[in-house]
CSV table of C-alpha atoms in Angstrom, one decimal:
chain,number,residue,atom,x,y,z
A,27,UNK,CA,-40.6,-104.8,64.9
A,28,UNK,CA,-43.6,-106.7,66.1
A,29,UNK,CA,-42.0,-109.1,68.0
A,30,UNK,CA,-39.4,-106.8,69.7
A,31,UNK,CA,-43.5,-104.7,70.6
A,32,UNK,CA,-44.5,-108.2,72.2
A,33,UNK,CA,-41.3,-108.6,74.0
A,34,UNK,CA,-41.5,-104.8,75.3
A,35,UNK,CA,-45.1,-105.2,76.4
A,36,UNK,CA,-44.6,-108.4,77.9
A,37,UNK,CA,-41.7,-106.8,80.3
A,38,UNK,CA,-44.1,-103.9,81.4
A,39,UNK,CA,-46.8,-106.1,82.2
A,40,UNK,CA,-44.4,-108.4,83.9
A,41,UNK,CA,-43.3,-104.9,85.7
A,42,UNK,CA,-46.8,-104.6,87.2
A,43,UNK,CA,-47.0,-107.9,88.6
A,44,UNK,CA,-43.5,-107.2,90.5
A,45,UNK,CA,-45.4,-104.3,91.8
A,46,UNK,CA,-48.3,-105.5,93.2
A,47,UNK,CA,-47.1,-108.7,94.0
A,48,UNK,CA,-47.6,-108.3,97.9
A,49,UNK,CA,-51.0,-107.7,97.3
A,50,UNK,CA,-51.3,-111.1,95.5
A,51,UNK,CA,-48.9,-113.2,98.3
A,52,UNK,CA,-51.9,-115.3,100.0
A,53,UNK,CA,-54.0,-116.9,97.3
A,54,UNK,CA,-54.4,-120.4,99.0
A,55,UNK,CA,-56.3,-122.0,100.8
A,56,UNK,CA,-59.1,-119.1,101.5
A,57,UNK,CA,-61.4,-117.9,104.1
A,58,UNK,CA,-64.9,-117.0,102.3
A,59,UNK,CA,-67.5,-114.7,104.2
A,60,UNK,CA,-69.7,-117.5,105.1
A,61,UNK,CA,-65.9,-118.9,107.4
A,62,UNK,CA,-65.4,-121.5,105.3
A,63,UNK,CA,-62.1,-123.0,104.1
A,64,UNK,CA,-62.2,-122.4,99.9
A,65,UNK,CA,-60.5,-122.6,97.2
A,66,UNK,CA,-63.3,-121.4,94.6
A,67,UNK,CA,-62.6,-119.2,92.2
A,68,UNK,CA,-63.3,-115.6,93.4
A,69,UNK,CA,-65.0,-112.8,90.4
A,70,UNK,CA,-65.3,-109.0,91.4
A,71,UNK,CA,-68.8,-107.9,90.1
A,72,UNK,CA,-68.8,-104.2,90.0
A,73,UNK,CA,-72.5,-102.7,89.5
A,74,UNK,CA,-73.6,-106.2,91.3
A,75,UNK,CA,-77.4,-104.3,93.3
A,76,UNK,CA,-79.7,-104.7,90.5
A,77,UNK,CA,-80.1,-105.8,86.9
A,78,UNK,CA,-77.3,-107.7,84.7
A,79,UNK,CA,-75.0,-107.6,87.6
A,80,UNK,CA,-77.2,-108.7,90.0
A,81,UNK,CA,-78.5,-111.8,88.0
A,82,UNK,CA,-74.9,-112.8,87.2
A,83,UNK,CA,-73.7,-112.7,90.7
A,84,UNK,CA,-76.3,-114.9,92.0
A,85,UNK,CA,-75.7,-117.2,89.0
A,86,UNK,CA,-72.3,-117.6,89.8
A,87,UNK,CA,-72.8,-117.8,93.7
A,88,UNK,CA,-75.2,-120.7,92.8
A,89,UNK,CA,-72.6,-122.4,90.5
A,90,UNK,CA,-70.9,-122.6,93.5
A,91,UNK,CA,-67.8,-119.6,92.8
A,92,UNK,CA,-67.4,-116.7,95.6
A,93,UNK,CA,-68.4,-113.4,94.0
A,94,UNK,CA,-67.2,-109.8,94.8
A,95,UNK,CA,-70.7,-107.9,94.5
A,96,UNK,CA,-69.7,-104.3,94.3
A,97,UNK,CA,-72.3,-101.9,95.1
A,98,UNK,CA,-72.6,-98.5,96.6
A,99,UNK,CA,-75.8,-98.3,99.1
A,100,UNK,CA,-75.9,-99.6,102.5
A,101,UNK,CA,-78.7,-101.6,102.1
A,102,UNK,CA,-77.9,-103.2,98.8
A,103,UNK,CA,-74.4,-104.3,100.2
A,104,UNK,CA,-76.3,-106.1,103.5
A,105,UNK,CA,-78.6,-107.7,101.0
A,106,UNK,CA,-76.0,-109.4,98.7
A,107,UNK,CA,-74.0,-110.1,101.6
A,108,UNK,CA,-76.5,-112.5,102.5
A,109,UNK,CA,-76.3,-114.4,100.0
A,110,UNK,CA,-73.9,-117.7,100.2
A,111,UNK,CA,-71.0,-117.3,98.4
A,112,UNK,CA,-71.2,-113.5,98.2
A,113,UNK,CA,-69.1,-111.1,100.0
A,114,UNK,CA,-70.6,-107.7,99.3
A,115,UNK,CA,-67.9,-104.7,98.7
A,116,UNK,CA,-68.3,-101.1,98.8
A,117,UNK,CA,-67.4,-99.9,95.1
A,118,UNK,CA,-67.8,-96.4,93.5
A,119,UNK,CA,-66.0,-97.1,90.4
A,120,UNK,CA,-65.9,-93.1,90.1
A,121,UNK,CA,-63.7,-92.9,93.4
A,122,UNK,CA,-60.5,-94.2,93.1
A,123,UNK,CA,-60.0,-94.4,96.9
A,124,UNK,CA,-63.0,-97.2,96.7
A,125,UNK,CA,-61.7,-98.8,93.6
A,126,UNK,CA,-57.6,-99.3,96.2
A,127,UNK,CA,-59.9,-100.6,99.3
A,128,UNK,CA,-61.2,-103.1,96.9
A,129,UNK,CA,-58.2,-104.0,96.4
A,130,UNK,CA,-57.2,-103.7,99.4
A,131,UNK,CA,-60.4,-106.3,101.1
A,132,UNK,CA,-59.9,-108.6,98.2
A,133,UNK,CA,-55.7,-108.7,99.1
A,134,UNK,CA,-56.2,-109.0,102.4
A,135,UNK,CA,-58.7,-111.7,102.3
A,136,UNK,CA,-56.3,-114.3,100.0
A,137,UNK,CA,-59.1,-115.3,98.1
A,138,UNK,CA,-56.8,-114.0,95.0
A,139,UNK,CA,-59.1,-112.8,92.2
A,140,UNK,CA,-60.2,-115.0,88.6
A,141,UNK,CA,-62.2,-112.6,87.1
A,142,UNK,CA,-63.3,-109.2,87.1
A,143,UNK,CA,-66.7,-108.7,85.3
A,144,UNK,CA,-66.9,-104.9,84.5
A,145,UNK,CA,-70.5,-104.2,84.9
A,146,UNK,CA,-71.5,-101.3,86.4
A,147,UNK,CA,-72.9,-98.3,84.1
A,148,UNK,CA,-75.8,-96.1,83.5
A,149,UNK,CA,-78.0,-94.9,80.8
A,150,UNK,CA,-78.4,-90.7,80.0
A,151,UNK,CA,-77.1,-87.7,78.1
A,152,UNK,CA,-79.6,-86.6,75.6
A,153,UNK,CA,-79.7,-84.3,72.6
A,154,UNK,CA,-76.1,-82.8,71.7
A,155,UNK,CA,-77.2,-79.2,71.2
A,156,UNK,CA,-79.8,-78.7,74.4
A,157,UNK,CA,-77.9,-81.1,77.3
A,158,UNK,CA,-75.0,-80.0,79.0
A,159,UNK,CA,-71.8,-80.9,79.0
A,160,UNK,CA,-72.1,-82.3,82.8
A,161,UNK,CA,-74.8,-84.5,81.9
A,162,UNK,CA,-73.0,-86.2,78.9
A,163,UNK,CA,-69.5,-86.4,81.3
A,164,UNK,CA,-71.2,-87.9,84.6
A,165,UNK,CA,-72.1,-91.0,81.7
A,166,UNK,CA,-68.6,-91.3,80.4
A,167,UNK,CA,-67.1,-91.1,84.0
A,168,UNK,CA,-69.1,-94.1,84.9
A,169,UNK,CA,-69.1,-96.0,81.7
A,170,UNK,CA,-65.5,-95.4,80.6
A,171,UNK,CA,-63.5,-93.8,83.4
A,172,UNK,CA,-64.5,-96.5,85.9
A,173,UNK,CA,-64.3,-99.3,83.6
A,174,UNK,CA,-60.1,-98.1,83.1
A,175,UNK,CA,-59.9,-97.1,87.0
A,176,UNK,CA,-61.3,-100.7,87.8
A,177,UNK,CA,-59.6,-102.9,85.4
A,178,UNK,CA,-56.2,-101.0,86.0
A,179,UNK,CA,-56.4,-101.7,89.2
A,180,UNK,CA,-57.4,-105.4,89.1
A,181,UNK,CA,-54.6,-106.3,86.2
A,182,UNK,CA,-52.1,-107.7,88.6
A,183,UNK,CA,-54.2,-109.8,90.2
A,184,UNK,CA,-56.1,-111.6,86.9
A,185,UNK,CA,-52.3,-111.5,85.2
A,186,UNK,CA,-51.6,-113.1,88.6
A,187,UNK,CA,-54.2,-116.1,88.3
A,188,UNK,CA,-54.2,-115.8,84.4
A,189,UNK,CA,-58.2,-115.8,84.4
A,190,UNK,CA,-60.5,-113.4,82.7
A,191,UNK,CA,-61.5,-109.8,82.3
A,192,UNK,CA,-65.6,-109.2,81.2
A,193,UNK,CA,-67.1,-106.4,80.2
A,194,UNK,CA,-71.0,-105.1,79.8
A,195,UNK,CA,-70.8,-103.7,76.4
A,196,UNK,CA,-74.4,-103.2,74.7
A,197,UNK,CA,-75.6,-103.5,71.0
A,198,UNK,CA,-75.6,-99.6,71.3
A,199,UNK,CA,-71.8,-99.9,70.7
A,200,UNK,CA,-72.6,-100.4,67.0
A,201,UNK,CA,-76.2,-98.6,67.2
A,202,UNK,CA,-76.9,-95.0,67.8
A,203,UNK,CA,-79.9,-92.8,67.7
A,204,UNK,CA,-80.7,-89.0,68.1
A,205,UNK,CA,-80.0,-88.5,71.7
A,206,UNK,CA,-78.0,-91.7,72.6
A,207,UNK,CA,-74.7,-90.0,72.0
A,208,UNK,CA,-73.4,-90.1,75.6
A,209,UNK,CA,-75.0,-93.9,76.1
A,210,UNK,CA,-74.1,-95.0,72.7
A,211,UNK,CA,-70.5,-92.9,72.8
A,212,UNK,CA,-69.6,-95.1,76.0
A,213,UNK,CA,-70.4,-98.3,74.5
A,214,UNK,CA,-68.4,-97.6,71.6
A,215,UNK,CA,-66.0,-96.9,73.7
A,216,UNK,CA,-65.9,-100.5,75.5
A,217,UNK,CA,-65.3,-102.0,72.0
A,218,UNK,CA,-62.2,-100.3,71.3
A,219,UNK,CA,-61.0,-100.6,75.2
A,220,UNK,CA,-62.0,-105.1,74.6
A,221,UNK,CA,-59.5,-105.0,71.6
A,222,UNK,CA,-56.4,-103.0,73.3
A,223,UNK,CA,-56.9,-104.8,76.2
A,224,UNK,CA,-57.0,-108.3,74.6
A,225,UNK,CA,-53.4,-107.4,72.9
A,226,UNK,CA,-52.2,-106.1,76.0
A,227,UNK,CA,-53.3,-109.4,78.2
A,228,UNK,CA,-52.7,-112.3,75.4
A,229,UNK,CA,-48.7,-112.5,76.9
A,230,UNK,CA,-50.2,-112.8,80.5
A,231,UNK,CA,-52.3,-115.8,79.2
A,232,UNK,CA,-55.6,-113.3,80.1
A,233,UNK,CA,-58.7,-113.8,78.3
A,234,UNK,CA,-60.7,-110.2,77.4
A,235,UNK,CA,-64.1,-110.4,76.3
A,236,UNK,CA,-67.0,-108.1,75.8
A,237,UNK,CA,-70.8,-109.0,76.1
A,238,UNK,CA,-73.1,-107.1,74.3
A,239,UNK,CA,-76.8,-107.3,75.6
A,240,UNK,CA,-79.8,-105.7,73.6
A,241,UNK,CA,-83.0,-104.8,76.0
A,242,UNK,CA,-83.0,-107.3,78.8
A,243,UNK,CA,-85.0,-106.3,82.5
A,244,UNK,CA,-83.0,-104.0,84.2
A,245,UNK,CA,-83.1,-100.2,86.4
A,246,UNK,CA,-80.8,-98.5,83.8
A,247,UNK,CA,-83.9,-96.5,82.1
A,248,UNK,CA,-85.5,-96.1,85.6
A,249,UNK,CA,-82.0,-94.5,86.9
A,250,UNK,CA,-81.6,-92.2,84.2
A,251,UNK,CA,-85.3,-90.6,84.4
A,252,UNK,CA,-84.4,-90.5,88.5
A,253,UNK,CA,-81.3,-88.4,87.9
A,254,UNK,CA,-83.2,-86.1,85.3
A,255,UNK,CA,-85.8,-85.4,87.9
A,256,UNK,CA,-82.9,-84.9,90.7
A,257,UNK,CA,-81.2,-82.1,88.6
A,258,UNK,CA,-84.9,-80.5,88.3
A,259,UNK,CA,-85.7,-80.4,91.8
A,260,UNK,CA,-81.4,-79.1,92.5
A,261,UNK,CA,-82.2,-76.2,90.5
A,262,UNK,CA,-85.3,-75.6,92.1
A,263,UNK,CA,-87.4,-77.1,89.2
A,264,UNK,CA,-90.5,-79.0,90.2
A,265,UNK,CA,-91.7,-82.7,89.3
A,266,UNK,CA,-94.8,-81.8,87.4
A,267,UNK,CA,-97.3,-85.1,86.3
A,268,UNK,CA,-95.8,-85.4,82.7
A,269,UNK,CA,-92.6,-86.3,84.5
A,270,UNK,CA,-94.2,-88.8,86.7
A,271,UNK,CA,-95.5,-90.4,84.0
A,272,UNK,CA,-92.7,-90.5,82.3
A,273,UNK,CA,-91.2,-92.5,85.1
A,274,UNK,CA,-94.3,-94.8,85.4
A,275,UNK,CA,-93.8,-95.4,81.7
A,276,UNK,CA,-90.2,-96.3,81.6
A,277,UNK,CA,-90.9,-98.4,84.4
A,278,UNK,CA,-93.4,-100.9,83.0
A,279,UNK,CA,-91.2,-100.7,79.6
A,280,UNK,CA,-88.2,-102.1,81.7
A,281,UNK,CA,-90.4,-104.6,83.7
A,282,UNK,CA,-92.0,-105.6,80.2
A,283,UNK,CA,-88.3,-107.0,79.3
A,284,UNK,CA,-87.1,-110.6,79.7
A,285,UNK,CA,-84.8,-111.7,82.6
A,286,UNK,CA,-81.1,-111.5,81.8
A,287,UNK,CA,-80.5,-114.8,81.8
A,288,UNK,CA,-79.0,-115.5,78.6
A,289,UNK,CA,-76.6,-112.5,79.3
A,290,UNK,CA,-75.5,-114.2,82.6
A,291,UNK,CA,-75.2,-117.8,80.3
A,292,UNK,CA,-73.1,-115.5,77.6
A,293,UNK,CA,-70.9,-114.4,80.8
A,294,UNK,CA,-70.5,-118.3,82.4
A,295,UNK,CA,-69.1,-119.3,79.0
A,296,UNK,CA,-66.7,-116.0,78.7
A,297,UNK,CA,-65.6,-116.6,82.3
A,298,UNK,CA,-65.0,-120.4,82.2
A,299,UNK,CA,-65.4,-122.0,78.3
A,300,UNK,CA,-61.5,-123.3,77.6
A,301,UNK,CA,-62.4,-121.0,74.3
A,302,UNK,CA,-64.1,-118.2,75.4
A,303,UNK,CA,-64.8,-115.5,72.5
A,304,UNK,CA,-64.2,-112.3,72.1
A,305,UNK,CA,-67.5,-111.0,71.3
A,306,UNK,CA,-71.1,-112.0,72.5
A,307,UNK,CA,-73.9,-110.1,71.4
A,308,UNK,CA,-76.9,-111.7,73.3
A,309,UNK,CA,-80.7,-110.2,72.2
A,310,UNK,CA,-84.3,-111.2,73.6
A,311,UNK,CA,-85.5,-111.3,69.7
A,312,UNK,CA,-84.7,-111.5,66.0
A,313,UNK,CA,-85.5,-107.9,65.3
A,314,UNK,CA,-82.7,-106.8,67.8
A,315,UNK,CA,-80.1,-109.4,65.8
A,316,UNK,CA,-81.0,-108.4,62.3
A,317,UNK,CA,-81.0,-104.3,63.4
A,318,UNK,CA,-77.3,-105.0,64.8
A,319,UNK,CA,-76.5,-106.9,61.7
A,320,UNK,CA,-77.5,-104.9,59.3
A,321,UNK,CA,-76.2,-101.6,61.4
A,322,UNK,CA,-73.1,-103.6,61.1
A,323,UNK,CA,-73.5,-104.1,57.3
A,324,UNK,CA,-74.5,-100.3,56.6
A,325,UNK,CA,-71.4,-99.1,58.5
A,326,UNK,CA,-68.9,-102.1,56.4
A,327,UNK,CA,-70.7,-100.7,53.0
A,328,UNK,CA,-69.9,-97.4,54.2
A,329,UNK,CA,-66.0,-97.8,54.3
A,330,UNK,CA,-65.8,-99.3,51.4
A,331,UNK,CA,-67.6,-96.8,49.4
A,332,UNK,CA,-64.8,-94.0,49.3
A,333,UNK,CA,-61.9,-94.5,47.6
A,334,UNK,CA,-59.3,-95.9,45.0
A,335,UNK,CA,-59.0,-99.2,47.1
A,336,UNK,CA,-62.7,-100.1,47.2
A,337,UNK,CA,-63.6,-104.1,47.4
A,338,UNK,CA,-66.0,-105.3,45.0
A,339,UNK,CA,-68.8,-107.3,46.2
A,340,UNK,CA,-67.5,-110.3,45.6
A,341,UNK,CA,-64.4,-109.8,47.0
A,342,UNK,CA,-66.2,-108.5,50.2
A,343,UNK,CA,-68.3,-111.9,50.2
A,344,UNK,CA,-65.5,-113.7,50.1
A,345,UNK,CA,-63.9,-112.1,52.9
A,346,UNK,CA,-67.0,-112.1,54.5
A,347,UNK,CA,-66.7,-116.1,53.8
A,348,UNK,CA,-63.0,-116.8,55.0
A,349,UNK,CA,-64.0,-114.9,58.6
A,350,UNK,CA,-66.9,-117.0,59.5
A,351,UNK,CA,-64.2,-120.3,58.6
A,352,UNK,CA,-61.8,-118.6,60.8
A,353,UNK,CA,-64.5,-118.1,63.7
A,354,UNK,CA,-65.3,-121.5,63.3
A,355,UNK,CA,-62.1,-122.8,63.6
């Protein structure tokens, strides 16, 4: 049964390659922005303006690869698109009609497409029984609709070159606090979607990968408090001075964070390593690790606790053991 489910999956992605194979016919010998002849490998950035994505694209440009920095205001796109090796492309992953253009510019400019680093998100939501449901959706449209809309469209063309899909996952994909539902829920999320899509790719010789930052400099905090005080002032609200402190705070909290650039190394190795892991959780400190760990270890005890088929400890230890060999493999 399981191999007659490979063989089955393997013909329906080889069915979506059929299809979009006009939009993969000129993948030589490419023109970059800069009018260059290339044959670099070319990444799609989605969420490329500020923060994680913004680090990793100019990493990569640096390196020497051509990068597709999605963003969504005028001024951010002129800005990346100044920079060698970046070609700047208008990308609401919310609108699909933005998300076929893509495809579309990318097509049309034969640069074919290695990898697709998922990275655009945002923070929000807030406590279940006081914040609409609006305010939890807008995060999961972003976070989890536009990750699917953007990867579904991109499958033929990573299939195509057999190179990688990346994802910004966070540590809040195994942590959760009181409030974080919408943030945390989305994140969670991204695990699942790493794993289905692994399966799905592993015939197509596609490596899937999630990365899994803790609290690294970034505008996500600062973005969330600006939408909060957008949906006051739509309803007529006013920003009163605890607000605008509020903003000042989360500002020098998010400026008080490291640089991302251990996410960005975690990224060159799941973009380019010849064994490129499925997992990387990168944190600026110990206490970040051992909270994830033990989060981790709470939630395994947990499992195990109910039920006639329980593992004893040393049982669990041992599995625990024979995993690690396996990773290290």
């Amino acid at each position: 049964m399981k191999r007659l489910y490979q063989l089955l999956l393997t013909a329906s992605m080889m069915l979506i390659l059929l299809t979009g194979k006009n939009a993969l016919a000129h993948t030589n010998n490419s023109i970059d922005h800069h009018g260059e002849s290339s044959n670099q490998k070319s990444i799609l950035i989605t969420g490329a303006s500020t923060g994680i994505g913004r680090h990793l694209a100019e990493t990569l440009a640096n390196a020497g690869y051509h990068v597709y920095a999605g963003a969504r205001k005028d001024s951010d796109l002129a800005e990346l698109n100044a920079i060698e090796n970046i070609t700047s492309i208008r990308l609401d992953v919310t609108i699909q009609s933005e998300v076929d253009a893509a495809v579309e510019l990318i097509s049309n400019n034969g640069t074919g497409l290695y990898a697709l680093v998922n990275n655009a998100g945002i923070g929000g939501g807030g406590v279940i029984a006081d914040t609409p449901v609006d305010v939890q959706s807008i995060v999961y449209q972003i976070n989890v609709e536009g990750v699917y809309r953007v990867t579904k469209a991109f499958i033929p063309m990573i299939a195509e070159s057999k190179g990688r899909i990346a994802t910004t996952g966070s540590i809040a994909g195994t942590l959760a606090w009181a409030g974080g539902s919408a943030y945390s829920g989305s994140k969670h999320w991204i695990e699942a979607f790493t794993d289905s899509l692994a399966a799905e790719m592993a015939p197509l010789e596609v490596s899937v990968s999630v990365i899994e930052p803790g609290n690294f400099q970034s505008h996500i905090r600062r973005s969330a408090v600006k939408r909060m005080h957008e949906r006051v002032k739509a309803a007529g609200g006013e920003i009163t001075p605890e607000m605008l402190a509020q903003y000042k705070a989360t500002e020098k909290r998010e400026l008080s964070y490291k640089i991302p650039e251990p996410v960005s190394a975690a990224y060159m190795h799941a973009l380019f390593d010849e064994n490129p892991m499925r997992r990387y959780m990168v944190v600026p400190n110990a206490e970040e690790q051992a909270m994830t760990i033990n989060t981790k270890i709470q939630q395994l005890v947990q499992l195990n606790t109910w039920g006639e088929y329980s593992f004893s400890e040393e049982e669990l230890i041992n599995m625990l053991k024979a995993a690690m060999r396996n990773s290290s493999d």
